[in-house]
mmCIF file of C-alpha atoms and ligand atoms in Angstrom:
data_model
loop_
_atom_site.group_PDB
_atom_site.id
_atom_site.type_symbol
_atom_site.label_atom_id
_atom_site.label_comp_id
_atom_site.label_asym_id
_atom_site.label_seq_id
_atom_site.Cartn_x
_atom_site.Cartn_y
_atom_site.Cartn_z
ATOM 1 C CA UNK A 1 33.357 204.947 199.208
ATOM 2 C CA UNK A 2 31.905 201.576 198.961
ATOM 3 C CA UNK A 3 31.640 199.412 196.052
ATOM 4 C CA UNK A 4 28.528 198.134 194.591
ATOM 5 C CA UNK A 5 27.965 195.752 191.837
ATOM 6 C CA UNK A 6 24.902 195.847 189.319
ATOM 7 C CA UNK A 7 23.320 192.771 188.143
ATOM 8 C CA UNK A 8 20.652 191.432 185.780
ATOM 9 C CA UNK A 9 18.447 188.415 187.696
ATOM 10 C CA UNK A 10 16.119 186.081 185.385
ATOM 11 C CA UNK A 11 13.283 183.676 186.683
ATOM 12 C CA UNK A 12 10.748 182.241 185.278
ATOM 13 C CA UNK A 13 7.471 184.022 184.227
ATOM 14 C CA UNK A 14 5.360 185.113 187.278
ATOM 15 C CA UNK A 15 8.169 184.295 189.378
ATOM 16 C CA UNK A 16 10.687 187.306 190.008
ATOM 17 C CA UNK A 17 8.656 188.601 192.987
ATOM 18 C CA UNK A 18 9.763 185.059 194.658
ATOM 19 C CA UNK A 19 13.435 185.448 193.287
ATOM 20 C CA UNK A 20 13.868 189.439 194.573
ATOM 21 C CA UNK A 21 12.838 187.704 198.583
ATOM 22 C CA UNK A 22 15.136 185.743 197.795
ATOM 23 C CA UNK A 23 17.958 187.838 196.848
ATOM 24 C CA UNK A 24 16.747 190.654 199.862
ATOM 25 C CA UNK A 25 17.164 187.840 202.464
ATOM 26 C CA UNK A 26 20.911 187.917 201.209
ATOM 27 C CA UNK A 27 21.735 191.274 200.305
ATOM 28 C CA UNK A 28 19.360 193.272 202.464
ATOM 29 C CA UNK A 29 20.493 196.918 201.389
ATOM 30 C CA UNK A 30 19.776 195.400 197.398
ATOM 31 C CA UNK A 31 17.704 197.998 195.052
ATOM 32 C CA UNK A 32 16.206 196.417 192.049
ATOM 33 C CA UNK A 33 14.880 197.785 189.195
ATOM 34 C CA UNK A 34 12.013 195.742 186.955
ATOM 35 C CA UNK A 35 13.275 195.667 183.322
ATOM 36 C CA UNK A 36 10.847 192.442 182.334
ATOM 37 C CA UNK A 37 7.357 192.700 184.494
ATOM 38 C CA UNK A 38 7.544 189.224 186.629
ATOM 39 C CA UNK A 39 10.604 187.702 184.781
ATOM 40 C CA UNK A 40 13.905 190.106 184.698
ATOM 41 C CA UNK A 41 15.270 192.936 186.625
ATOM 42 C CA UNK A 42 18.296 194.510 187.434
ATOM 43 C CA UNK A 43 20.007 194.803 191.334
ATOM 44 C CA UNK A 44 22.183 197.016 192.901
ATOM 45 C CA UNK A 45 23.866 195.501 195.886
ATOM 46 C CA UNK A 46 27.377 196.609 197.833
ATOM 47 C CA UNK A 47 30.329 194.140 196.609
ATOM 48 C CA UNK A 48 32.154 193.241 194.288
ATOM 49 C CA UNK A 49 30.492 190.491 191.735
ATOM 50 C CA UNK A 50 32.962 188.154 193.015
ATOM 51 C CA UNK A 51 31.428 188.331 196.530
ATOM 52 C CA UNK A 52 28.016 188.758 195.202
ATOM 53 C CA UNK A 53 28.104 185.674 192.767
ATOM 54 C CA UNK A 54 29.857 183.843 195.814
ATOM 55 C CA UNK A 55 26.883 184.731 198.220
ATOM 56 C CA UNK A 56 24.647 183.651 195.556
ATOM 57 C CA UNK A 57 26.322 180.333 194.671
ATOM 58 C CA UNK A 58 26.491 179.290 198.353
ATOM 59 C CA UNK A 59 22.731 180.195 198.890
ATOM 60 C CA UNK A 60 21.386 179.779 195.704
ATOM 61 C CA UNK A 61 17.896 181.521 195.296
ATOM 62 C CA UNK A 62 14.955 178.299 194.120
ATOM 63 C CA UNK A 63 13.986 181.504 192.015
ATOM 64 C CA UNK A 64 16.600 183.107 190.277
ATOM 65 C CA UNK A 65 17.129 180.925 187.217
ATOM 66 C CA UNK A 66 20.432 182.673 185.572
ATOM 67 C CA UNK A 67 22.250 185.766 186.826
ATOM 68 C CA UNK A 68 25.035 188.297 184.844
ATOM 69 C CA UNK A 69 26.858 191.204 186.412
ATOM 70 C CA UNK A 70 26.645 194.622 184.584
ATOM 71 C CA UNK A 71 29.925 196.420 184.034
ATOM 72 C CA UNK A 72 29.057 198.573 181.083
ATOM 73 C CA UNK A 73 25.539 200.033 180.345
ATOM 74 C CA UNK A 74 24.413 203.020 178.067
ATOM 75 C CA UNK A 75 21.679 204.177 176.342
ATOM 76 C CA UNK A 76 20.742 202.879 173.442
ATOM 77 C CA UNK A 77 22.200 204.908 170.397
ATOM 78 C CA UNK A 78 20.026 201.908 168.057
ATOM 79 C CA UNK A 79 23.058 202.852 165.356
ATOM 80 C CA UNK A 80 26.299 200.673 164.474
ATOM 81 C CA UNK A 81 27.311 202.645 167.696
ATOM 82 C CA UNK A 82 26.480 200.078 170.137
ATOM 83 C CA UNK A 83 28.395 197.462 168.528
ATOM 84 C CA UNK A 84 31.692 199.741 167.976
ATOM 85 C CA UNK A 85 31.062 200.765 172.000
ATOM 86 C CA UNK A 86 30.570 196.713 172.568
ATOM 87 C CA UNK A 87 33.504 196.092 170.501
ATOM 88 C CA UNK A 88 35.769 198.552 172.703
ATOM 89 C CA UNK A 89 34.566 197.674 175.705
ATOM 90 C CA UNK A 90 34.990 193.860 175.342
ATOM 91 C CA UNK A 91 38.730 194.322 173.597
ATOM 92 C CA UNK A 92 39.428 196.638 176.744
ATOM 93 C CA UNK A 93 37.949 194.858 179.511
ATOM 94 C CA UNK A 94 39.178 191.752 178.172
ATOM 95 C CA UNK A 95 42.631 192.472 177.762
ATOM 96 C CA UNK A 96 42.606 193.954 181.625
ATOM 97 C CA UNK A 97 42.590 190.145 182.771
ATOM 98 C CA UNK A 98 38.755 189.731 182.685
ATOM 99 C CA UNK A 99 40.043 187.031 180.252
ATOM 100 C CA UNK A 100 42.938 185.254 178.652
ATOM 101 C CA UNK A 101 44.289 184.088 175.560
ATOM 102 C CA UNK A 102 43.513 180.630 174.637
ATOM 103 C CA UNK A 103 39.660 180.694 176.750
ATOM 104 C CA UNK A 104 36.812 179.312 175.292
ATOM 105 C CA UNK A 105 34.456 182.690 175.177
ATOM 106 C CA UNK A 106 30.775 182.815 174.345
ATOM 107 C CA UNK A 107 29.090 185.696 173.682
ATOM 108 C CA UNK A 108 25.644 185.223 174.422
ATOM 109 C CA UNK A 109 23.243 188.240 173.593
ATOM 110 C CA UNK A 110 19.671 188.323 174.991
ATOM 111 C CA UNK A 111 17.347 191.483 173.209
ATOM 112 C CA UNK A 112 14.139 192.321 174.725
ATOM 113 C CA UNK A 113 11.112 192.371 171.679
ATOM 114 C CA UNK A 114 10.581 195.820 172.518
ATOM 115 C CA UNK A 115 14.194 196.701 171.903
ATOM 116 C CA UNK A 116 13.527 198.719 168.843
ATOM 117 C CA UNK A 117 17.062 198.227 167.286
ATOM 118 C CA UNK A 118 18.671 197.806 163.864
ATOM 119 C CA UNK A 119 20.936 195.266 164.746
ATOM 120 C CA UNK A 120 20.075 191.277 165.471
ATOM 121 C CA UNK A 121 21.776 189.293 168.411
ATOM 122 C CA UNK A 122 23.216 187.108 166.143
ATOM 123 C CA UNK A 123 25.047 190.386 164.680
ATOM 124 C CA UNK A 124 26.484 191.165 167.817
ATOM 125 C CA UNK A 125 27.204 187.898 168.621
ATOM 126 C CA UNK A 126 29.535 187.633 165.332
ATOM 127 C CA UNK A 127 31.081 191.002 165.369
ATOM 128 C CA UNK A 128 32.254 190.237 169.271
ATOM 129 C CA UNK A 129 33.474 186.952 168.209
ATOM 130 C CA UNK A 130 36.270 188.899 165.568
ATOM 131 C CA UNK A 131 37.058 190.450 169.497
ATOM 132 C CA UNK A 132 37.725 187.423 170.751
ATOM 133 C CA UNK A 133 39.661 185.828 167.673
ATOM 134 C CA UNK A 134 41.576 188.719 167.158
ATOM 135 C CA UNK A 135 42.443 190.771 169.620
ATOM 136 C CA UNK A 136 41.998 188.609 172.895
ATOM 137 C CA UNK A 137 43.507 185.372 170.852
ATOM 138 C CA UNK A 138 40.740 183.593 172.409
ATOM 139 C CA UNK A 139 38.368 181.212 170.990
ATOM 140 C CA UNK A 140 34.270 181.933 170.648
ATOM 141 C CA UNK A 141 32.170 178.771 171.357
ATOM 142 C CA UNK A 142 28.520 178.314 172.178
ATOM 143 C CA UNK A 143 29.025 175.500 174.835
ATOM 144 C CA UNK A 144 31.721 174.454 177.016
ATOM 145 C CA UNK A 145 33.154 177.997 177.610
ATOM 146 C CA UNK A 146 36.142 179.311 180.301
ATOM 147 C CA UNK A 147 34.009 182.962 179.905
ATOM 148 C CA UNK A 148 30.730 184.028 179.024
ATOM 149 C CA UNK A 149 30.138 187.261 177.801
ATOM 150 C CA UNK A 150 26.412 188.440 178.732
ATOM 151 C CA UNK A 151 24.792 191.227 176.403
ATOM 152 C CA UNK A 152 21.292 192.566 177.587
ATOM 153 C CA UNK A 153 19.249 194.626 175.197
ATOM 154 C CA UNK A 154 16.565 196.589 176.873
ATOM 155 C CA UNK A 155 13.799 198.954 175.528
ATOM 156 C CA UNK A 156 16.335 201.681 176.427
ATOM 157 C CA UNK A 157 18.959 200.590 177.729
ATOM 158 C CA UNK A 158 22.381 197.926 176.617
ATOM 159 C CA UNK A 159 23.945 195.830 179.193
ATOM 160 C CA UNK A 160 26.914 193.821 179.607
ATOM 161 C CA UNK A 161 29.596 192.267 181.686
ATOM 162 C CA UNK A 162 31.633 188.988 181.786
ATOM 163 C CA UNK A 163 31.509 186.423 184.093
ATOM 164 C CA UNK A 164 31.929 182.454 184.247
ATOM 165 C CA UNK A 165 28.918 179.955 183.715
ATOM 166 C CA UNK A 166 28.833 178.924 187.275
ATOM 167 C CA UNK A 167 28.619 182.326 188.448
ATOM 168 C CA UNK A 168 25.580 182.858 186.098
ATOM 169 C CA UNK A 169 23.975 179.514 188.143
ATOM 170 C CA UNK A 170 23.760 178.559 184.426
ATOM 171 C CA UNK A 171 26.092 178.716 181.512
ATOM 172 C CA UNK A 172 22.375 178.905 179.049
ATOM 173 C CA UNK A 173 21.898 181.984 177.775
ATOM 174 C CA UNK A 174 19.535 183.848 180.414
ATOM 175 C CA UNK A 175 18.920 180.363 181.954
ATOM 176 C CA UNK A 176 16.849 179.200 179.302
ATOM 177 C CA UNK A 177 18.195 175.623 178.830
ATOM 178 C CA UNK A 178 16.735 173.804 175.291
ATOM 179 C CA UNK A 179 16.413 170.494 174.571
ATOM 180 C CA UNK A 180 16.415 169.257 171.235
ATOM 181 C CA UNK A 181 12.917 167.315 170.876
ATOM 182 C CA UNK A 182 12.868 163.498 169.538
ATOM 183 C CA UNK A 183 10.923 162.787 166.965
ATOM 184 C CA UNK A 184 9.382 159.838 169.333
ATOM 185 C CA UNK A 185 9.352 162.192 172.498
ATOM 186 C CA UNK A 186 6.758 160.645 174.550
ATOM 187 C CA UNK A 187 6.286 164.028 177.189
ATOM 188 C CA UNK A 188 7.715 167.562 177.074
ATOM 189 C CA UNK A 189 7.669 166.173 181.128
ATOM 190 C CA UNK A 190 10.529 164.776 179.862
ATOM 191 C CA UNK A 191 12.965 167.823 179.399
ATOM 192 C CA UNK A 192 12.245 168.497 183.481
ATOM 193 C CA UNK A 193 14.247 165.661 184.317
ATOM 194 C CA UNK A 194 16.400 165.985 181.746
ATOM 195 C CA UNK A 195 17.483 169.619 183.106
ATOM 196 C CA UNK A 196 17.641 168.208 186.588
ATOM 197 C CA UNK A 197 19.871 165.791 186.095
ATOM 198 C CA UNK A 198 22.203 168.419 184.252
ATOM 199 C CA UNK A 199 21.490 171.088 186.573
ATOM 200 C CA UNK A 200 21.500 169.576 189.780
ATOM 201 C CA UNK A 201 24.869 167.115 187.835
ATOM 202 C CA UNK A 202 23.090 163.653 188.792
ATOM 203 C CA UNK A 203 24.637 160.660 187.601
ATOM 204 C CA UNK A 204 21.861 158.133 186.907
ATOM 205 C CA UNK A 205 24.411 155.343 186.021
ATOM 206 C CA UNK A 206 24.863 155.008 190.209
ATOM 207 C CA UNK A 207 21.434 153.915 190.624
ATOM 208 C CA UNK A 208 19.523 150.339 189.414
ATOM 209 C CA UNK A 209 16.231 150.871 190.137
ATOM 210 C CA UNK A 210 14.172 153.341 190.344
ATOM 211 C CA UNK A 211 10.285 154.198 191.221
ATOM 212 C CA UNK A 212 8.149 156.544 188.933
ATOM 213 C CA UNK A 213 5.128 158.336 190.740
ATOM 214 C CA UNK A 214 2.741 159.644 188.756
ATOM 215 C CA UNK A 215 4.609 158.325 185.585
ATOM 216 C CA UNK A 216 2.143 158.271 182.816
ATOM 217 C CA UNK A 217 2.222 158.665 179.914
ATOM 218 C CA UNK A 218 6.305 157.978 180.135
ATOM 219 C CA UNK A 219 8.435 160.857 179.187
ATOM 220 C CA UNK A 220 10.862 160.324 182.928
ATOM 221 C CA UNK A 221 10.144 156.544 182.620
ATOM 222 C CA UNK A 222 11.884 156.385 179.396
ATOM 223 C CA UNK A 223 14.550 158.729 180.131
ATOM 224 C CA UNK A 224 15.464 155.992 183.057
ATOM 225 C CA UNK A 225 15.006 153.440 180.980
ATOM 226 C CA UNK A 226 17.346 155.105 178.331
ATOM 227 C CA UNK A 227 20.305 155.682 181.350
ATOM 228 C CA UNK A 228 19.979 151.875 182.068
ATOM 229 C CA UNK A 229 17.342 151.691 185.186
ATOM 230 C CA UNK A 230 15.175 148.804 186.078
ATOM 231 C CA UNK A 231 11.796 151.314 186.174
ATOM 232 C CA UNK A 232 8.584 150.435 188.482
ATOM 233 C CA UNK A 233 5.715 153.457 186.825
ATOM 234 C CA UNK A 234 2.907 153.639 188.813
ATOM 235 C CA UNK A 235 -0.160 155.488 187.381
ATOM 236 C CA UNK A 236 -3.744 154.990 186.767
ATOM 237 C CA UNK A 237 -3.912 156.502 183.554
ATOM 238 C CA UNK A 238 -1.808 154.490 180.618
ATOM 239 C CA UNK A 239 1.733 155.066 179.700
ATOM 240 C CA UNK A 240 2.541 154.963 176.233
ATOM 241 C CA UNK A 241 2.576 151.920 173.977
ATOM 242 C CA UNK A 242 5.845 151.835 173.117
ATOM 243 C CA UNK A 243 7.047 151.333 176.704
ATOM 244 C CA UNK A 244 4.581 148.809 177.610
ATOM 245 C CA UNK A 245 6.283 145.522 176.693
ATOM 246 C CA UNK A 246 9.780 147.070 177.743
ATOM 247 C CA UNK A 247 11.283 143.873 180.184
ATOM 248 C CA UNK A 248 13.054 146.282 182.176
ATOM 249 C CA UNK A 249 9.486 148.137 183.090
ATOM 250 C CA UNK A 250 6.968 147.070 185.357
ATOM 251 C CA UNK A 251 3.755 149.042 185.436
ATOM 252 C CA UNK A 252 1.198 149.351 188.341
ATOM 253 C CA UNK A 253 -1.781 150.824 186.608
ATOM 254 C CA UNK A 254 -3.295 152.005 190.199
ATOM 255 C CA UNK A 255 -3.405 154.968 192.802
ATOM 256 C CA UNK A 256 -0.059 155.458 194.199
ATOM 257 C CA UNK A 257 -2.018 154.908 197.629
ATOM 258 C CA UNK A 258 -3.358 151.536 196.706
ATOM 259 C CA UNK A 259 0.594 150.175 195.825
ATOM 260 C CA UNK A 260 2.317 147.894 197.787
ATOM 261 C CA UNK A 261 6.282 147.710 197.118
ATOM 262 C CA UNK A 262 9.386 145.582 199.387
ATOM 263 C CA UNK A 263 11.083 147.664 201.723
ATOM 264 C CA UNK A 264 14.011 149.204 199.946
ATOM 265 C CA UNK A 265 13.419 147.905 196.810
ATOM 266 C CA UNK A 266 14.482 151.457 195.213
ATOM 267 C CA UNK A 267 17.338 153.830 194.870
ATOM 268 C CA UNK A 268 15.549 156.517 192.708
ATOM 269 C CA UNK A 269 12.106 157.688 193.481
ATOM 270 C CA UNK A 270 10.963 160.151 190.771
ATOM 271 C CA UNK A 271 7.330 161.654 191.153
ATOM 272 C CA UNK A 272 5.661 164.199 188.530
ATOM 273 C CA UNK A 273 2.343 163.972 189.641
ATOM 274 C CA UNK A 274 1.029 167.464 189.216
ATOM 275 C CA UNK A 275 -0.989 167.622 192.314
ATOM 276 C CA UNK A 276 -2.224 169.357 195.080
ATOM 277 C CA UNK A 277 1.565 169.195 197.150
ATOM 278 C CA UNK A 278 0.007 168.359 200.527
ATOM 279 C CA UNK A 279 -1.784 165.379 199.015
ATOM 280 C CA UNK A 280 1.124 164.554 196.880
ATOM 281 C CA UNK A 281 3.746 164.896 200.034
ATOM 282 C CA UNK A 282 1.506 162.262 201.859
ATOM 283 C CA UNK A 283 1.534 159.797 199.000
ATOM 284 C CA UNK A 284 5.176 159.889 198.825
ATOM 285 C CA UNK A 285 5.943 160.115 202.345
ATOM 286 C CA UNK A 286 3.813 156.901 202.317
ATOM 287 C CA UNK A 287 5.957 155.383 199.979
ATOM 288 C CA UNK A 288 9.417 156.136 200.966
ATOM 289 C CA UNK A 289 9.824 152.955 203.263
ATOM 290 C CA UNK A 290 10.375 151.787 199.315
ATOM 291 C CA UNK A 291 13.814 154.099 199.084
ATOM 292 C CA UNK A 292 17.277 152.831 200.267
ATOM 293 C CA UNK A 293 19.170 154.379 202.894
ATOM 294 C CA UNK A 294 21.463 157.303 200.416
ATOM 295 C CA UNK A 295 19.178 156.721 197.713
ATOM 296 C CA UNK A 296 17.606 159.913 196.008
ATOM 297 C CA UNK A 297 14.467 161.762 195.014
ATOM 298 C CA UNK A 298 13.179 164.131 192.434
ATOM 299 C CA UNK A 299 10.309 165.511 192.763
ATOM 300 C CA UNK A 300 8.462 168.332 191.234
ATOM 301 C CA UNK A 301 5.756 170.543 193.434
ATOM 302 C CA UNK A 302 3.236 172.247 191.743
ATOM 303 C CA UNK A 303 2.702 175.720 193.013
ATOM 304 C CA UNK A 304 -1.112 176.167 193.285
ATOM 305 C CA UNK A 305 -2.164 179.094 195.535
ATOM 306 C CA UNK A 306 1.784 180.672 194.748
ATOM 307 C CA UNK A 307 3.336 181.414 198.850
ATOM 308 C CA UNK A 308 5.811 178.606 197.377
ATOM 309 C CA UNK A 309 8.259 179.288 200.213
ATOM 310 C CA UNK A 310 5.479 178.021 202.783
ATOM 311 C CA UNK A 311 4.482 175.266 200.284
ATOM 312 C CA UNK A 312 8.561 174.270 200.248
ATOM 313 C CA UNK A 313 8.589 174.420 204.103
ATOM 314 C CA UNK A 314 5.439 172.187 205.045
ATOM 315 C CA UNK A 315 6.697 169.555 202.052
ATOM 316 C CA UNK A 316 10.253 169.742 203.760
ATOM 317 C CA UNK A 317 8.648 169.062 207.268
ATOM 318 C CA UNK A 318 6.568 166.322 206.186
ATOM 319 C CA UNK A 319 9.996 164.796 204.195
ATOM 320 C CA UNK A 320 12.294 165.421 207.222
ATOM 321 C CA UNK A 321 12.304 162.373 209.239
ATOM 322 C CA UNK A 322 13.589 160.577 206.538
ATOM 323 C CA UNK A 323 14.521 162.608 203.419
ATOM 324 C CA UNK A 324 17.430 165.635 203.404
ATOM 325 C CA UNK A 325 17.017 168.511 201.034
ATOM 326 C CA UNK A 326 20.055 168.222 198.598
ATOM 327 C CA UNK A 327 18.499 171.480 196.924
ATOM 328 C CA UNK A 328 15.533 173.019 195.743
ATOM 329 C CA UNK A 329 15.190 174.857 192.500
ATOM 330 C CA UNK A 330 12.696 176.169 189.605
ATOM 331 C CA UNK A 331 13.972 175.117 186.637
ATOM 332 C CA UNK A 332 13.457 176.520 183.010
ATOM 333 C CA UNK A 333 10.769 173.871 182.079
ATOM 334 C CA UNK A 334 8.816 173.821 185.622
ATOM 335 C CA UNK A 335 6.150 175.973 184.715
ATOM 336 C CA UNK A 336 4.147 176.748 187.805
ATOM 337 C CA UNK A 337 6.048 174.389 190.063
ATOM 338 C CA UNK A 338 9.354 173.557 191.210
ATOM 339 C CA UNK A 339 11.616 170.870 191.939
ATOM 340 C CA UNK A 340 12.842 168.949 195.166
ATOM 341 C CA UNK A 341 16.124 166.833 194.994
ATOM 342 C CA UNK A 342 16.499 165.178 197.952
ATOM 343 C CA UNK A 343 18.179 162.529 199.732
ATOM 344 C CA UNK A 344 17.366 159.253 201.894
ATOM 345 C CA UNK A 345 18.546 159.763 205.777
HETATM 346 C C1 SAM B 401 2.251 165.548 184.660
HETATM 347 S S1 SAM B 401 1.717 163.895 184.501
HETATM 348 C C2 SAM B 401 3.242 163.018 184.576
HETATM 349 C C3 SAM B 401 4.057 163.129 183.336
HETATM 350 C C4 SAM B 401 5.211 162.163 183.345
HETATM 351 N N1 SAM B 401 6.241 162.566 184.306
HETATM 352 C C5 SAM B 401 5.858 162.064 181.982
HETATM 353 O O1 SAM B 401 7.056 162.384 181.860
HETATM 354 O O2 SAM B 401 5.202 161.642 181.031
HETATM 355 C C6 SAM B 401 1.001 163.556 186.052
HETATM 356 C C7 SAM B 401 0.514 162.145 186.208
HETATM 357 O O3 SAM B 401 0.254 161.910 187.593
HETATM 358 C C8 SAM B 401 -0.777 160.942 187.667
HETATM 359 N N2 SAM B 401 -1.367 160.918 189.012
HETATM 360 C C9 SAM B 401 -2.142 161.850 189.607
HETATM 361 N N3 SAM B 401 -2.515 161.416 190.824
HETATM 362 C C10 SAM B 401 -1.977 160.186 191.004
HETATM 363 C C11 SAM B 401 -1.992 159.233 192.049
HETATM 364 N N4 SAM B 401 -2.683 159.453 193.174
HETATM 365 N N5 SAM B 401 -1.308 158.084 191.897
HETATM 366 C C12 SAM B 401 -0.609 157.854 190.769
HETATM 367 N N6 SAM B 401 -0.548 158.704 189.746
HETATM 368 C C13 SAM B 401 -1.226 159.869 189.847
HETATM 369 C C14 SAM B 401 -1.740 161.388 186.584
HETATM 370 O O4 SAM B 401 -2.580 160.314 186.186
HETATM 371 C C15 SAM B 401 -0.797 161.847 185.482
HETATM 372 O O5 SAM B 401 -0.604 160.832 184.518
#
């Protein structure tokens, strides 16, 4: 008889058509199941979730923003019940080695609106964290965790399983990575780059200078500035005042085509421009005899007429001479687009 492993698979809105091609291309005898129209679903592939999450970490889909493995799943009982049943299963499954004393453990709990239950996440959350205290002699965090324990309320349906954050592809609770917002936040644009550089683990400190394409009004220019980087923004439209007299910023306010820079005068080019990606490829591609040899690029591509994998390809053909794809990947706050991190040949 051969194993198979259930899972639940998140993406972004409008994208889980995208992240199930994905996930066929590896697993081709997968069967999903749509629990969230365009967002979240549930696969059935032959495995183990070791293998599985192994597969999925070595070819990690652009589209699949978080993924948990189902070990348990009833139907809803939407009584005190499913928290005695959650509360057995975890002390059970736990104590078989899925975990061990001492771990850092979050329970993270995810309960779709139309989940018609009495209970709130936060409930469950606390009543598994006794679990963990008490019986597994473990310790419940929110960040930072060994384990994670994944709980998925459907309309029908409860879910869970336990896994580590990098086999969820991230250790935010269905993917959905928040960033506090600053009370002089220039962008939300900003948050993109903030989640790249924790999700694809960039260190900014290794770089001194970097480009901006497309950088007004300034939410990435002043998260460089704020890691340290000299910053070159080029725009037409104005960045925001409080950046302008910054000495370690100097602003072209022009087309990116009508720029001039020195030959290697960069080691981070960063462009946001929110364009058509063929014209935005060419304006970059134009502009990467400004990039050092091993310097690095993040860029986002806006996904206008969707068929993003042939968007990704032509973007990657026009980049290839000169720029290596370090990885490619939607992230929470890319809304209809995606982002490139590459590398200078
Ligand atoms: C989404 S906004 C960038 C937001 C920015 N990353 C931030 O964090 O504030 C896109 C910007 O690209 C600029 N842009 C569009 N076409 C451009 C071009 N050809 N050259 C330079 N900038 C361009 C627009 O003026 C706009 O300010």
């Amino acid at each position: 008889m051969t194993t198979t492993v259930t899972c639940i698979g998140t993406s972004n809105h409008g994208f889980a058509q995208y992240a199930q091609e994905e996930i066929r291309r590896l697993f081709p005898a997968v069967a999903f199941k749509l629990i969230v129209p365009t967002e979240i679903f549930s696969f059935e592939v032959p495995g183990s979730w070791s293998e599985v999450s192994a597969a999925l970490k070595e070819q990690e889909p652009i589209f699949l923003r978080h993924v948990q493995p189902v070990q348990v799943q009833w139907d809803l009982t939407r009584s005190d019940e499913d928290i005695a049943n959650l509360k057995t299963w975890l002390a059970t499954t736990g104590e078989s080695g899925f975990t061990n004393p001492g771990q850092f453990i979050a329970v993270q709990v995810r309960k779709e609106e139309k989940a018609d239950v009495p209970y709130a996440p936060f409930t469950i959350k606390a009543e598994l964290d006794t679990v963990i205290t008490s019986t597994l002699q473990a310790e419940p965090v929110v960040k930072g965790a060994d384990r994670i324990v994944s709980v998925y309320i459907s309309a029908n349906k409860l879910f869970a399983g336990i896994s580590s954050p990098s086999e969820n592809l991230s250790d935010w609770s269905g993917g959905a990575i928040r960033f506090q917002k600053e009370e002089d936040q220039i962008s939300r644009a900003k948050f993109k780059l903030l989640e790249a550089e924790q999700r694809f683990g960039i260190d900014f400190s290794y770089a001194r200078a970097a480009l901006d394409i497309g950088a007004a009004p300034g939410g990435w220019t002043s998260l460089l500035l704020e890691r340290g980087l000299r910053v070159t923004a080029i725009d037409p439209a104005s960045m925001h005042p409080s950046l302008t007299s910054n000495p370690m910023l100097k602003i072209y306010k022009k087309n990116a085509g009508d720029v001039k820079l020195r030959d290697n005068e960069f080691d981070l080019l960063v462009c946001d421009m929110s364009w058509s990606p063929r014209q935005m490829g060419r304006l970059v591609a134009d502009l990467l005899y400004a990039l050092q040899s091993g310097g690095t690029a993040i860029i986002t591509v806006k996904l206008m007429h969707k068929k993003p994998f042939q968007t990704i390809r032509e973007l990657i053909q026009l980049f290839e001479p000169s720029l290596h794809l370090l990885k490619a990947k939607q992230l929470f706050h890319n809304r209809e687009e995606l982002t490139l991190y590459l590398q200078k040949l």
